[in-house]
PDB file of C-alpha atoms and ligand atoms in Angstrom:
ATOM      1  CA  UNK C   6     -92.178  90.824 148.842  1.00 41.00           C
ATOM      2  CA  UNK C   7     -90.887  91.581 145.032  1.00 44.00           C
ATOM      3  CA  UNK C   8     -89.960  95.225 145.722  1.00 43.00           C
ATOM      4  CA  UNK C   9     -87.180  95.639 143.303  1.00 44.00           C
ATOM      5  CA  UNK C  10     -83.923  96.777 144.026  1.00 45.00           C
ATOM      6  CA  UNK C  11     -84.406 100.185 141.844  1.00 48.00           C
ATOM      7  CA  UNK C  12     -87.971 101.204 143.713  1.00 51.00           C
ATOM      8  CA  UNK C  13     -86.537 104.103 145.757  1.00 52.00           C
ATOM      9  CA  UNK C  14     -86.720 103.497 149.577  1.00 53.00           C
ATOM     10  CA  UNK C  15     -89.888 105.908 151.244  1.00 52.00           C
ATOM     11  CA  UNK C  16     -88.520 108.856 152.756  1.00 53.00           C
ATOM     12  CA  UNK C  17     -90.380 110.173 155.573  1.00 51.00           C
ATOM     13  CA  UNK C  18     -93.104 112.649 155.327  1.00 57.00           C
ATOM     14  CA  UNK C  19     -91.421 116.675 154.622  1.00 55.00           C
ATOM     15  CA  UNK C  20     -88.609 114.793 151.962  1.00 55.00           C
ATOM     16  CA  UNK C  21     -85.843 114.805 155.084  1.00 63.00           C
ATOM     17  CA  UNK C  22     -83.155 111.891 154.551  1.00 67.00           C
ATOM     18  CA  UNK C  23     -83.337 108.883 157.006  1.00 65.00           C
ATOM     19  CA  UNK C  24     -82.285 109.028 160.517  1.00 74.00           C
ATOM     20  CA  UNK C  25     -78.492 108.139 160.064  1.00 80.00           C
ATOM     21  CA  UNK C  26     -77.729 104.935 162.218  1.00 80.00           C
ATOM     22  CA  UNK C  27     -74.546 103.784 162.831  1.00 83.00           C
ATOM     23  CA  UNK C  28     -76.039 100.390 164.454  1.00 86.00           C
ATOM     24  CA  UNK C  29     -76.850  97.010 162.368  1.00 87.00           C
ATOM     25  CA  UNK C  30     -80.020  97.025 163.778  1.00 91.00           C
ATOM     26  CA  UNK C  31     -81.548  98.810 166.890  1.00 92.00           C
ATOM     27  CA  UNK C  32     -83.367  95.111 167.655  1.00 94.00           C
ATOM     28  CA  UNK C  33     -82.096  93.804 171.459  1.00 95.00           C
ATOM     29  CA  UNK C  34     -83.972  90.769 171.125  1.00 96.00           C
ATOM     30  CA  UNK C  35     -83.090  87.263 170.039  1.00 96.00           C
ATOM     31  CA  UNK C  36     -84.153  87.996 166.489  1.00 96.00           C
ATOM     32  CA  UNK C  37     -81.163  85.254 165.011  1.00 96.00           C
ATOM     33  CA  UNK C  38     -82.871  82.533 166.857  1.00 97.00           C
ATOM     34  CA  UNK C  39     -85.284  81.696 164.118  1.00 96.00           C
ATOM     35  CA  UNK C  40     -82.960  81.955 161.478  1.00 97.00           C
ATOM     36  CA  UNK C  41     -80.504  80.029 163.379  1.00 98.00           C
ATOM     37  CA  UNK C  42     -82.769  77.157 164.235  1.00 98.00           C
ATOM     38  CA  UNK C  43     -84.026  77.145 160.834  1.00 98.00           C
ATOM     39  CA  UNK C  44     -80.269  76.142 159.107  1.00 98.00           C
ATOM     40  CA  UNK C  45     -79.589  73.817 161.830  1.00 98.00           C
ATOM     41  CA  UNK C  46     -82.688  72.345 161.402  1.00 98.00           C
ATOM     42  CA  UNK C  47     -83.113  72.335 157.216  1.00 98.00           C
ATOM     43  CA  UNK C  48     -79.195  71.261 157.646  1.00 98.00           C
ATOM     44  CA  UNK C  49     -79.969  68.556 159.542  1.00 98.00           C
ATOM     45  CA  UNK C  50     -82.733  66.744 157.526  1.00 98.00           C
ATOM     46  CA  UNK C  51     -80.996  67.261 154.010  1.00 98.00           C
ATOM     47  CA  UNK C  52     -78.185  65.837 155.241  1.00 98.00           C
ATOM     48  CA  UNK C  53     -80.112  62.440 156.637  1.00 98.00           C
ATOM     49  CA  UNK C  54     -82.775  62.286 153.839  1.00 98.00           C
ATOM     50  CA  UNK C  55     -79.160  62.388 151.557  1.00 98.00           C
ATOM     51  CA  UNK C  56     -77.952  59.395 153.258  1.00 98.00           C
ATOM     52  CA  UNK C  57     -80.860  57.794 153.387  1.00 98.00           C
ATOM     53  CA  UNK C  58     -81.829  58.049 149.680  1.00 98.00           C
ATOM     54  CA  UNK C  59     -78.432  57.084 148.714  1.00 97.00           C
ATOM     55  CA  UNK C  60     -78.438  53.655 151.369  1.00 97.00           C
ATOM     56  CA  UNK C  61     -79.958  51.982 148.747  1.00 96.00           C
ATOM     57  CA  UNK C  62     -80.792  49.299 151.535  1.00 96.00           C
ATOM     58  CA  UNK C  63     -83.481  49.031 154.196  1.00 98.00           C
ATOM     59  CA  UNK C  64     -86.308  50.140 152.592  1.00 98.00           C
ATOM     60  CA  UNK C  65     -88.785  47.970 152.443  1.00 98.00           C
ATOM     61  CA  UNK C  66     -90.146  45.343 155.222  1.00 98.00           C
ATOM     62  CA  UNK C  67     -91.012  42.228 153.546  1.00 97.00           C
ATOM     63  CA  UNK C  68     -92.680  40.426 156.266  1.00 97.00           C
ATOM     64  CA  UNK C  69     -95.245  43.121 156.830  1.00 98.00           C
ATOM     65  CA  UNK C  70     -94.786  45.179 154.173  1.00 98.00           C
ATOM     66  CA  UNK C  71     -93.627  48.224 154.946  1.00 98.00           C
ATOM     67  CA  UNK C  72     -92.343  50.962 152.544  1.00 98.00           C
ATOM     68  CA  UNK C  73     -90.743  53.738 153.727  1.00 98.00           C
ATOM     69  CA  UNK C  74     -91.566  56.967 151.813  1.00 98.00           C
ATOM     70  CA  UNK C  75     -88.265  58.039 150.662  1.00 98.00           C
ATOM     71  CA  UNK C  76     -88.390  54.975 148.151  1.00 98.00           C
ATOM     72  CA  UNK C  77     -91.824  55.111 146.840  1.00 97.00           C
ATOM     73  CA  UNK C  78     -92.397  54.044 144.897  1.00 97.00           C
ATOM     74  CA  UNK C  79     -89.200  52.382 144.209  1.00 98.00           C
ATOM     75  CA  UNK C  80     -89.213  52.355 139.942  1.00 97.00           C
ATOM     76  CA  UNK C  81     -85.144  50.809 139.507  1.00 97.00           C
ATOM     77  CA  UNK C  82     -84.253  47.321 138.525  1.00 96.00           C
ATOM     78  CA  UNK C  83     -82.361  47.031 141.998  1.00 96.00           C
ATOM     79  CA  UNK C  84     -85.346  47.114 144.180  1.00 97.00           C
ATOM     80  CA  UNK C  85     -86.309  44.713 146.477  1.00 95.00           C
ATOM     81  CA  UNK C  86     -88.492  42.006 145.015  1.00 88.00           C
ATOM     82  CA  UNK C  87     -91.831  42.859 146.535  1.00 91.00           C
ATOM     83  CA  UNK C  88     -90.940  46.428 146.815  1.00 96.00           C
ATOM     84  CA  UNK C  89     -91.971  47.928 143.593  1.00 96.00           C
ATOM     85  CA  UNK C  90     -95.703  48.261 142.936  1.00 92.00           C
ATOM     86  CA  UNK C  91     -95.665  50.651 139.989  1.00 93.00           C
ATOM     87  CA  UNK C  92     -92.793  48.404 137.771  1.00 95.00           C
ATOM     88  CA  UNK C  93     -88.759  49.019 138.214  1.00 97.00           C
ATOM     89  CA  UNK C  94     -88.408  50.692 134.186  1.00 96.00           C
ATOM     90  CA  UNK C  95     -85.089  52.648 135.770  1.00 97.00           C
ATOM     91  CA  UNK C  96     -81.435  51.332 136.009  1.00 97.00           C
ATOM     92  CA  UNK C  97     -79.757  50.842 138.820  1.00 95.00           C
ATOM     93  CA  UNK C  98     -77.169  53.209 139.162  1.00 93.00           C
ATOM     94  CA  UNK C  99     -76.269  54.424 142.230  1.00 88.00           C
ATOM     95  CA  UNK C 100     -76.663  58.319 141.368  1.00 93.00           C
ATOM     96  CA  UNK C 101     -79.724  57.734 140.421  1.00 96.00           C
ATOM     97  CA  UNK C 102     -82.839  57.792 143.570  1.00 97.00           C
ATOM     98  CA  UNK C 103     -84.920  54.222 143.882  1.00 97.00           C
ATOM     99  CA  UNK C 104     -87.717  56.654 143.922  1.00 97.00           C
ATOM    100  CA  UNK C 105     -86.582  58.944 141.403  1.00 97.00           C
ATOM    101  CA  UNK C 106     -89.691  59.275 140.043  1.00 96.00           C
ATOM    102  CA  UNK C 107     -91.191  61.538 143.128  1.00 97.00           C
ATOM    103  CA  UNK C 108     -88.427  62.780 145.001  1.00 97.00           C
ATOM    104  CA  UNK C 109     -87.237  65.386 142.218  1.00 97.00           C
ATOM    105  CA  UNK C 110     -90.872  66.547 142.674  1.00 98.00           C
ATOM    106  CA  UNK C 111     -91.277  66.146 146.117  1.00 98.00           C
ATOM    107  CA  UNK C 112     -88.152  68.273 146.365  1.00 98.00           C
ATOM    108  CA  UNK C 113     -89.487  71.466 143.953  1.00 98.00           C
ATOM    109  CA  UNK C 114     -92.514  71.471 145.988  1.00 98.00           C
ATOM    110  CA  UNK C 115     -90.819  72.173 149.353  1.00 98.00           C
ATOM    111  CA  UNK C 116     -88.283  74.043 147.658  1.00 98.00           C
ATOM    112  CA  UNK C 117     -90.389  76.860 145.932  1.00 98.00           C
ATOM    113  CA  UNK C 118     -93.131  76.391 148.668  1.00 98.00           C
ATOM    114  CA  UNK C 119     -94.479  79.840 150.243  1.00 98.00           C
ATOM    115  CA  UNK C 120     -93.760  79.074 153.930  1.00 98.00           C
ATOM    116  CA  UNK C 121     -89.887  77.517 153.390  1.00 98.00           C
ATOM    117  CA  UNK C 122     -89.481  80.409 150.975  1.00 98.00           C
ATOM    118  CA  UNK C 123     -89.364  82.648 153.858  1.00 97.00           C
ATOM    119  CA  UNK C 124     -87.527  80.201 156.211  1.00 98.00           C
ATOM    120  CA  UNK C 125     -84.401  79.974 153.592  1.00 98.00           C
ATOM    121  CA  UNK C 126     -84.227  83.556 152.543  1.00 97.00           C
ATOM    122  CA  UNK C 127     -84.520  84.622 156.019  1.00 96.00           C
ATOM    123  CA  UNK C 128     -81.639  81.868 157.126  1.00 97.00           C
ATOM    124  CA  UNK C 129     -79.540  80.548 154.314  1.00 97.00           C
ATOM    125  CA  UNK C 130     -79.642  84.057 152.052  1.00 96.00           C
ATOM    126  CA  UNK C 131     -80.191  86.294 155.373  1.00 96.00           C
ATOM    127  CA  UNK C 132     -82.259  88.165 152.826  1.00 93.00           C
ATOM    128  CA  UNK C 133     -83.081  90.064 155.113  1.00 92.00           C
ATOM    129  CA  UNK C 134     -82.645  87.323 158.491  1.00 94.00           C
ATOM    130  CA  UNK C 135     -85.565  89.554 160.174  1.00 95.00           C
ATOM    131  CA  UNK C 136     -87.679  92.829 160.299  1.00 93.00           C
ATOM    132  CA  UNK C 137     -85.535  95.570 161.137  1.00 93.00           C
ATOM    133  CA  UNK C 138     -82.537  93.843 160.209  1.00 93.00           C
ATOM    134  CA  UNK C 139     -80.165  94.310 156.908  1.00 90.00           C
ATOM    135  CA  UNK C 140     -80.223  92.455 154.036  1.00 91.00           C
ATOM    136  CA  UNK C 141     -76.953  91.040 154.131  1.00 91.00           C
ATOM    137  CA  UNK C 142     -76.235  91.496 150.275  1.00 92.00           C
ATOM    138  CA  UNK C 143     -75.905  95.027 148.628  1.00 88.00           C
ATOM    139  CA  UNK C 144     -78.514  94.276 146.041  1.00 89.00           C
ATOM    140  CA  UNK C 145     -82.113  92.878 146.089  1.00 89.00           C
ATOM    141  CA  UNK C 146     -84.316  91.980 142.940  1.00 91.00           C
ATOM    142  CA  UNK C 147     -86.998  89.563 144.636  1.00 91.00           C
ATOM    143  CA  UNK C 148     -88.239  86.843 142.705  1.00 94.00           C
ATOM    144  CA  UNK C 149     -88.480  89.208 139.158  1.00 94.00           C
ATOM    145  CA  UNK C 150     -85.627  87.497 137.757  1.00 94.00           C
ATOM    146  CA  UNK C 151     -84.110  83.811 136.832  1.00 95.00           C
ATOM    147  CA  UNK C 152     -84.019  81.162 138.697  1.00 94.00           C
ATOM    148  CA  UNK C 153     -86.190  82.901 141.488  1.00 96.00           C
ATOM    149  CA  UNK C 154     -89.238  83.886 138.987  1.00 96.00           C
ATOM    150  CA  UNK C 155     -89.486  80.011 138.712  1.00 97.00           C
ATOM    151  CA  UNK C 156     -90.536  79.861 142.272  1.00 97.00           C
ATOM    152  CA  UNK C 157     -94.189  80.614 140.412  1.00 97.00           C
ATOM    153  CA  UNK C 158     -94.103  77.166 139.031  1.00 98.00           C
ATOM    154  CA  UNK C 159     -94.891  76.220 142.513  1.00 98.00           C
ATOM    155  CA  UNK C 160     -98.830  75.392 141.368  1.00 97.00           C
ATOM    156  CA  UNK C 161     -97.852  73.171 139.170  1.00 98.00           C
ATOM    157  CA  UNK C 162     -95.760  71.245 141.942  1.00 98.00           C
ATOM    158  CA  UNK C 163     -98.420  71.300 143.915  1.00 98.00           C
ATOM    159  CA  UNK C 164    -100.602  69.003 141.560  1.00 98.00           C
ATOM    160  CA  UNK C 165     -97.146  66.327 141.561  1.00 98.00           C
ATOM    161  CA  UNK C 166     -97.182  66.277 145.431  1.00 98.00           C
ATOM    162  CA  UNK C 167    -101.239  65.537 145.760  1.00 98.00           C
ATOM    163  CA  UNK C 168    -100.360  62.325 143.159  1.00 98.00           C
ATOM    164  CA  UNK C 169     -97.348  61.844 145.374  1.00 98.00           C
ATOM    165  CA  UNK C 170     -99.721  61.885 148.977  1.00 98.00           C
ATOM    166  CA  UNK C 171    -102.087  59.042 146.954  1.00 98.00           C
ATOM    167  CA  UNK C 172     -98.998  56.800 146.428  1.00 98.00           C
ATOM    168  CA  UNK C 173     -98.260  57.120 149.852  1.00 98.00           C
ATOM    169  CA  UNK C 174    -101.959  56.433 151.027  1.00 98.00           C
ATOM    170  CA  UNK C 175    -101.594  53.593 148.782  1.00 98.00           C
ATOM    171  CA  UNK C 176     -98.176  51.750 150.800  1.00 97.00           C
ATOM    172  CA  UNK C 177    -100.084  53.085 154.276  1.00 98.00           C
ATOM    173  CA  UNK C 178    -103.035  50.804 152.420  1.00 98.00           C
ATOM    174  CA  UNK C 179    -100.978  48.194 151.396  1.00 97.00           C
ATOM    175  CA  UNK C 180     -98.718  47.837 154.911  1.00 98.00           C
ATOM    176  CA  UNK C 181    -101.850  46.123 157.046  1.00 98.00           C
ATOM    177  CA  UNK C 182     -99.863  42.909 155.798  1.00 97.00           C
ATOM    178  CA  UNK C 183     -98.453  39.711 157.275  1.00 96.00           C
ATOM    179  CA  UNK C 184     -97.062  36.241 156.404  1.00 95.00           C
ATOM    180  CA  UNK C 185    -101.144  35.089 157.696  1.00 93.00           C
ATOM    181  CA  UNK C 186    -102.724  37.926 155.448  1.00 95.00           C
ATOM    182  CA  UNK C 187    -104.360  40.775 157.806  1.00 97.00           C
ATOM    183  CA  UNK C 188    -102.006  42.676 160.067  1.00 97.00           C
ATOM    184  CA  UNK C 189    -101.412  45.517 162.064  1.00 97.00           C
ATOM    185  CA  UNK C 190     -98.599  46.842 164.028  1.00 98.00           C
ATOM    186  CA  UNK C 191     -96.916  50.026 165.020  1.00 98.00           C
ATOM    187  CA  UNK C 192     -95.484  50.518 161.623  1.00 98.00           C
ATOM    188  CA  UNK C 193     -98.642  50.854 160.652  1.00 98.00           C
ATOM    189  CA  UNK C 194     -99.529  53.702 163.153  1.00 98.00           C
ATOM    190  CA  UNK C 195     -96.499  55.514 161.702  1.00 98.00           C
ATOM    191  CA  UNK C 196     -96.922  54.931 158.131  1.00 98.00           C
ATOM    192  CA  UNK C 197    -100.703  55.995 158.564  1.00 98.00           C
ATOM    193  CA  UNK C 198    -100.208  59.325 161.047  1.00 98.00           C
ATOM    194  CA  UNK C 199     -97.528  60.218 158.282  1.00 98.00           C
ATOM    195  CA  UNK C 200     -99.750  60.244 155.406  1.00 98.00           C
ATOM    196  CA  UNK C 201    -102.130  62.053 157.590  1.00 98.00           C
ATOM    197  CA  UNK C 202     -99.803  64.863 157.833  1.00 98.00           C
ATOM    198  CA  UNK C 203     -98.856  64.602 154.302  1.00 98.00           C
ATOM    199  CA  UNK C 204    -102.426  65.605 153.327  1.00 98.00           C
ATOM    200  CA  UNK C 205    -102.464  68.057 156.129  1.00 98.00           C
ATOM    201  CA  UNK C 206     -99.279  69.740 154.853  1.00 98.00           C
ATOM    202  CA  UNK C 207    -100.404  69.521 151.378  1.00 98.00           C
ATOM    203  CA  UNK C 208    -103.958  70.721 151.309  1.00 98.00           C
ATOM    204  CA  UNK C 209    -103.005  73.950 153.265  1.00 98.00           C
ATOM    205  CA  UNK C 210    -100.772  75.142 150.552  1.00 98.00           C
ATOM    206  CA  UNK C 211    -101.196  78.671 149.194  1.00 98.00           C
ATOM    207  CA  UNK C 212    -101.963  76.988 145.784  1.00 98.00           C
ATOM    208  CA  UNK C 213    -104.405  74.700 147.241  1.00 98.00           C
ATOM    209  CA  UNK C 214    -106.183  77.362 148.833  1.00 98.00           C
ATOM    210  CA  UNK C 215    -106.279  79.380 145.997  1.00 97.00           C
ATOM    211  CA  UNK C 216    -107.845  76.387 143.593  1.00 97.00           C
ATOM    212  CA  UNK C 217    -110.281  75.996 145.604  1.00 97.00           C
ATOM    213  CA  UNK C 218    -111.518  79.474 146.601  1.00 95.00           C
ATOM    214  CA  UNK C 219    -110.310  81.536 144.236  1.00 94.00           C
ATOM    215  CA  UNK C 220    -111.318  83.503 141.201  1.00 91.00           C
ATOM    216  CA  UNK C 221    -114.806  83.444 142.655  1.00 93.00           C
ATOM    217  CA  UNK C 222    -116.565  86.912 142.632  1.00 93.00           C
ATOM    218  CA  UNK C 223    -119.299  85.853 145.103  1.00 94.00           C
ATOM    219  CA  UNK C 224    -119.099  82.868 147.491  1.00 94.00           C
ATOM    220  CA  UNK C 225    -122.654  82.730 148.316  1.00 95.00           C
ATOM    221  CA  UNK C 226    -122.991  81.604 144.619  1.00 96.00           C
ATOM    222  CA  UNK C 227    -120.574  78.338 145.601  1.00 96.00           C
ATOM    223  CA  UNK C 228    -121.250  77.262 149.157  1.00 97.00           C
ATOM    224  CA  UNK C 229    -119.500  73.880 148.721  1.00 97.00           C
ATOM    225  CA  UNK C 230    -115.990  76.094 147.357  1.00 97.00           C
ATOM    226  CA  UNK C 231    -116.622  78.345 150.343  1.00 97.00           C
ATOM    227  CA  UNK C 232    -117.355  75.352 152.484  1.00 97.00           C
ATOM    228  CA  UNK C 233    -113.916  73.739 151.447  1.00 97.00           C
ATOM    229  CA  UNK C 234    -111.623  77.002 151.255  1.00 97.00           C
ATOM    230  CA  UNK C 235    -112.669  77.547 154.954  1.00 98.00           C
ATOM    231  CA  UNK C 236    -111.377  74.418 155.901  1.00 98.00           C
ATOM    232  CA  UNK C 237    -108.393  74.803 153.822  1.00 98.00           C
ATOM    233  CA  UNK C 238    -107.962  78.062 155.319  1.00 98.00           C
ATOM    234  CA  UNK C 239    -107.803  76.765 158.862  1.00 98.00           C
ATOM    235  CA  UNK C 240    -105.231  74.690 157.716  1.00 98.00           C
ATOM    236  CA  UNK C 241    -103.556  77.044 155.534  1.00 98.00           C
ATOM    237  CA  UNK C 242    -103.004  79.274 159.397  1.00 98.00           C
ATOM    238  CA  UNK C 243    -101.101  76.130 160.499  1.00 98.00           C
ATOM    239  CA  UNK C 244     -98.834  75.859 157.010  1.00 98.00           C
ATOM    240  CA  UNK C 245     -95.311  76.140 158.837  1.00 98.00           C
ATOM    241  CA  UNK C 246     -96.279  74.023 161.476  1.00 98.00           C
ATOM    242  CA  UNK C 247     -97.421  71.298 159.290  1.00 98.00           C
ATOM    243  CA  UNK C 248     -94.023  72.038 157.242  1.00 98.00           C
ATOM    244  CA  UNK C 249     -92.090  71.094 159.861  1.00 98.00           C
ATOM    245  CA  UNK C 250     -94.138  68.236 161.363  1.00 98.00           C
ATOM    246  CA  UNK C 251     -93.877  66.468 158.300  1.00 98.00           C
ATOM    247  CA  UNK C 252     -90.398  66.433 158.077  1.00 98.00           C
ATOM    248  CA  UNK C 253     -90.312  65.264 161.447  1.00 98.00           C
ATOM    249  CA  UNK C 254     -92.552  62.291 160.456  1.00 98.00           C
ATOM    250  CA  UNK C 255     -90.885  61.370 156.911  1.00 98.00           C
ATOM    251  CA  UNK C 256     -87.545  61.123 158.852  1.00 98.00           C
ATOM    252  CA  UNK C 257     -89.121  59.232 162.043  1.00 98.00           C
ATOM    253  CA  UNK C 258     -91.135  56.648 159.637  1.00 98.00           C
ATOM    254  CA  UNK C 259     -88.111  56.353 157.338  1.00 98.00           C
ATOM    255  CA  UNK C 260     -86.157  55.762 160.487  1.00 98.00           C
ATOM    256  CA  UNK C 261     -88.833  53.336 161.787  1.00 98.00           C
ATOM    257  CA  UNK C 262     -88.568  51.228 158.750  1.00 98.00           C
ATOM    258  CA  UNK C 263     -85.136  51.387 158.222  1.00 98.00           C
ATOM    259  CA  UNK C 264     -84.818  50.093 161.795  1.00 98.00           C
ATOM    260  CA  UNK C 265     -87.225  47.003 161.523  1.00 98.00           C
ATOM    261  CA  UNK C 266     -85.658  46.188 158.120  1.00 98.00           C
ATOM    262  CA  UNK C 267     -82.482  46.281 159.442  1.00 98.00           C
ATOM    263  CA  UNK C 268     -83.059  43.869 162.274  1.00 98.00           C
ATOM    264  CA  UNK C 269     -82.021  46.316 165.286  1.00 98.00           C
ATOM    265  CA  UNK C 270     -85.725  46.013 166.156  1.00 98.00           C
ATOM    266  CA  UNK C 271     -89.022  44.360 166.045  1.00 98.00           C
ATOM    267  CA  UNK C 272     -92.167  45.787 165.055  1.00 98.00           C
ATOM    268  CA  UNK C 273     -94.704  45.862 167.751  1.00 98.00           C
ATOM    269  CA  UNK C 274     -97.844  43.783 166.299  1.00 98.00           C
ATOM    270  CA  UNK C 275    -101.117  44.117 167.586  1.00 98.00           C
ATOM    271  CA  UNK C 276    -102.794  41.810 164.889  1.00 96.00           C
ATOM    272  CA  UNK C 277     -99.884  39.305 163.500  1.00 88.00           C
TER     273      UNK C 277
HETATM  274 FE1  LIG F 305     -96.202  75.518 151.059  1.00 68.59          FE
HETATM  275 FE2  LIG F 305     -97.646  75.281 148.780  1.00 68.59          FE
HETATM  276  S1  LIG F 305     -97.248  77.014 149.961  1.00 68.59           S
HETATM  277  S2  LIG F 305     -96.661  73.742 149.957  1.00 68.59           S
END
């Protein structure tokens, strides 16, 4: 919500104060567990995507081409020869991401995104950690001020992330490679069920949804927009699902790739 700190709090009908409580909260379920899960969980994937990005190494799967999204599309002079389809016009250095052209966007999107909006300000800021619990800071001023009124740029990210999913439907396209020509293995599966979900994830966003059905005074005068923001809609239900499936498959495909690129295993081929 963007209640502002100076709104006064409702007082209950016939102008009486609030009940006094002594008590944090009167809540006797496990209403940390969520917020709890959610650090442990954000914690965790920042801190591998962080070593990942930095590797600088097992990336990219020459034999059957594989790219692993973190590094696409890899745009630095130090990527792998075969590695870069869209040029390497960035230097090397090792601050800066092979893929630094996406990942700063890929980043803003999740960051300022509706559904992990909740998740951090509920777990990291405990802002408030749940209903019927206390904000644990003295003052609240929701997203009316700098930097959290730049969480509205979020539409904008939006647009960066769909060019971002096509890039990646692009190396899922590109992968059915091997030294004969044609081939298909379990990478592929991975790379392909991934971009799946990135388009699933994607396309339920609240911006999404509202580009494609909103503004409109009168859906029966735009079946096809009413068509499509139904389906979005369905999707948009399953937002923080997707949220976190994806980052389970960005990690398990970078892993997967990493892995055969590395040598500690072989890629299961069906054709190749
Ligand atoms: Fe989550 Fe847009 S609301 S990606």
């Amino acid at each position: 919500t963007t209640t502002s700190a100076r709104t006064p709090r409702p007082q209950p009908r016939g102008g009486r104060a609030r009940a006094a409580i002594a008590a944090k909260t009167l809540r006797t379920d496990r209403w940390w567990f969520a917020p709890l899960i959610t650090v442990v969980g954000l914690s965790a994937w920042v801190i591998y995507a962080t070593v990942r990005v930095f590797m600088h190494k097992w990336y990219w799967v020459e034999q059957y081409h594989y790219l692993t999204p973190f590094y696409s599309p890899c745009v630095t002079d130090r990527c792998v020869e075969g590695s870069s389809h869209f040029g390497q016009f960035l230097p090397g250095w090792w601050i800066i991401p092979d893929a630094a052209l996406t990942l700063p966007f890929l980043l803003l999107f999740r960051l300022t995104c509706y559904y992990y909006r909740k998740a951090y300000y509920r777990s990291f800021w405990l802002s408030p950690p749940a209903c019927a619990v206390p904000d644990g800071h003295q003052s609240y001023s929701g997203e009316t001020r700098f930097p959290l009124l730049g969480q509205n740029l979020h539409r904008y990210f939006f647009y960066a992330a769909a060019i971002i999913s096509l890039i990646n439907t692009w190396d899922a396209i590109l992968a059915f490679h091997s030294p004969e020509g044609f081939g298909f293995g379990l990478g592929n599966i991975i790379l392909l069920v991934n971009v799946v979900m990135l388009w699933a994830y994607t396309i339920s966003c609240h911006s999404c949804r509202h580009i494609i059905g909103g503004r409109l005074k009168h859906f029966s005068k735009h079946p096809m927009r009413y068509k499509a923001w139904t389906g979005v809609s369905w999707l948009n239900v399953r937002h923080m699902q997707l949220a976190w499936i994806t980052l389970g498959t960005l990690a398990l495909t970078d892993f997967y790739v990493m892995a055969v690129a590395a040598g500690w295993i072989n890629d299961l081929r069906f054709i190749n």
